[in-house]
Amino acid sequence: MKKILFTIIGLLFFFSAGTALAASPVLPSIYQSGNWYLTDATGAIVSCPTGPPQSWEEFYNDVSISAPMSFSCVAPPWLDASNLNATFFGNGNQVGDRLRYEFWTGTSQGGTNMGHVEIVKLFSGYGTITATTTTHFTSIEISTTTQDFRLQGYISPNDENVNIIFNVSTPLYSQWDHGSFAATTTGFFDLSIPYQNFSTSTIDIFTFTGTLLTPSTDPFYATVPPTIYDTISTTTTSSGIGVTHIPTPNETITAVASNCNPFNSFFSISGCVSYLFFPDTQAAANNVAFLRDNILVKFPLGYFTRFYTILSGHSTTTIPAISYTWANDGGPLAGKTLAFNVDDYMVQAKGLTEEMVSNTDHKTVYDIFMPFINLFLAIVVFYNLIEDIMGVPLSGVQRGRAEGAKINDKGGVGNKSYGPNRGDFNQSKT
Amino acid sequence: MITQAIFNVIFGLFKLLLFWLPDVTALPTFLGVNLDTIFSTGMGYFNRIVYFFPPLASILTAALVYLGIKLTLTLLKMVLGHRAPHIT
């Protein structure tokens, strides 16, 4: 078993080293704080992702466009084929979230070949409702604690210095909230909108709409209805209204309101009992958050929490470069400096694994082989655990009996500790 | 609501009992060695390498799972003593 493990680890390091040493085009990108950001890129898309884009808005949230970019699959807000320059920077990508890949080819602004650019976008999905239309108002966020809503959006360069007026309404409230602000700078805006009259017992499926009343000067927005809509459902109780679920993007939740109110059209005994005994998702999440923020951080448990936090973190540290300068001793290498930047080599090599994609579904090498690697590791762990728990090496029973003289004081052979059958070994020994 | 109320009471009691304890924000410095910085930097390097070579993350996860179960069995044996099942 150890030989197999060592062989696997050796092979993995071999492939890792091979990957690191391979030459490949450099992507114009930086990697900071666990996020992968493209810096400068030009080009045109040559292959579209499988399936429709999940949400351009989410993608838009993480990309700051200094100039429009061409996209041949689905027109993004910055569509402008005449200008292929774009600058990317990310804002909050987290490893482990849902990813979406886009494949680009072209040439970077720096002149380096950019055979493949992988734009990784993820959807946090938590607490955010994403608009299903492309507009300035990209999402609204509902908070169960404050009953406030947040309106988030993006101000494009073309709309800079435009006074934007917004209006948020529901079927019940023709004008839930409204206001205006000056788009003095390009970027994201985030408005907190307190919900009014939210303690009503009236059941309704609210449709929130944000409307950009000021006509946009952006050519794209000018052709798109500037509305945001998403349907969520809320539930009311005698003590007020509560949201039973944080909607994920584009999710419509069926109203399960006032289940315990016999005079309500949503009256349901089973629903009422379920609501009594089973905390809803948000309540459970609040409990976990409370436990994490108020109890697990206390001394001395906090040390374990901190250790776990560090282990589970996704932040990265650039591997330091190694350099050596020979002394001026008259030798042939006097004064010469040898620099060995592992990080640079690996950054360059990363592009190779990303370039090798399957033709059909654009999966990279790791996309294809990681499930096999994980399966194999799972089998190895399971095998070792079974062996440890059973107390009998699955592949060495006969050998153990033959080497009875080597039985140790634990009744096992070598370093293995034998379990239920240890008595047999001891008896045979004596 | 009932379950939620029970949870609220339990967690509230915990907070009440532990309020006087300080919050831990970083690992301590031991013999002049800042453990927090060391672990953070180490994991930063590891995550950086994992980004280039993702299987390393799976290997670490597999090792942690294995060690975690072994640790659980060991703790079980320490707590139960001779009453522990043979499998521990």
mmCIF file with all atom_site columns, C-alpha atoms in Angstrom, chain A residues 287-288 290-291 295, chain B residues 6-16:
data_model
loop_
_atom_site.group_PDB
_atom_site.id
_atom_site.type_symbol
_atom_site.label_atom_id
_atom_site.label_alt_id
_atom_site.label_comp_id
_atom_site.label_asym_id
_atom_site.label_entity_id
_atom_site.label_seq_id
_atom_site.pdbx_PDB_ins_code
_atom_site.Cartn_x
_atom_site.Cartn_y
_atom_site.Cartn_z
_atom_site.occupancy
_atom_site.B_iso_or_equiv
_atom_site.pdbx_formal_charge
_atom_site.auth_seq_id
_atom_site.auth_comp_id
_atom_site.auth_asym_id
_atom_site.auth_atom_id
_atom_site.pdbx_PDB_model_num
ATOM 1  C CA . ASN A 1 287 ? -27.762 29.955 14.153 1.00 0.00 ? 287 ASN A CA 1
ATOM 2  C CA . VAL A 1 288 ? -24.600 28.694 12.540 1.00 0.00 ? 288 VAL A CA 1
ATOM 3  C CA . PHE A 1 290 ? -24.154 33.049 15.676 1.00 0.00 ? 290 PHE A CA 1
ATOM 4  C CA . LEU A 1 291 ? -22.304 29.965 16.845 1.00 0.00 ? 291 LEU A CA 1
ATOM 5  C CA . ILE A 1 295 ? -19.078 31.015 20.752 1.00 0.00 ? 295 ILE A CA 1
ATOM 6  C CA . ILE B 2 6   ? -34.739 25.884 21.704 1.00 0.00 ? 6   ILE B CA 1
ATOM 7  C CA . PHE B 2 7   ? -31.688 26.651 19.624 1.00 0.00 ? 7   PHE B CA 1
ATOM 8  C CA . ASN B 2 8   ? -31.925 30.302 20.517 1.00 0.00 ? 8   ASN B CA 1
ATOM 9  C CA . VAL B 2 9   ? -32.091 29.505 24.219 1.00 0.00 ? 9   VAL B CA 1
ATOM 10 C CA . ILE B 2 10  ? -29.132 27.105 24.060 1.00 0.00 ? 10  ILE B CA 1
ATOM 11 C CA . PHE B 2 11  ? -26.967 29.445 22.073 1.00 0.00 ? 11  PHE B CA 1
ATOM 12 C CA . GLY B 2 12  ? -27.992 32.361 24.238 1.00 0.00 ? 12  GLY B CA 1
ATOM 13 C CA . LEU B 2 13  ? -26.970 30.468 27.343 1.00 0.00 ? 13  LEU B CA 1
ATOM 14 C CA . PHE B 2 14  ? -23.637 29.618 25.796 1.00 0.00 ? 14  PHE B CA 1
ATOM 15 C CA . LYS B 2 15  ? -23.029 33.240 24.999 1.00 0.00 ? 15  LYS B CA 1
ATOM 16 C CA . LEU B 2 16  ? -24.046 34.244 28.508 1.00 0.00 ? 16  LEU B CA 1
#
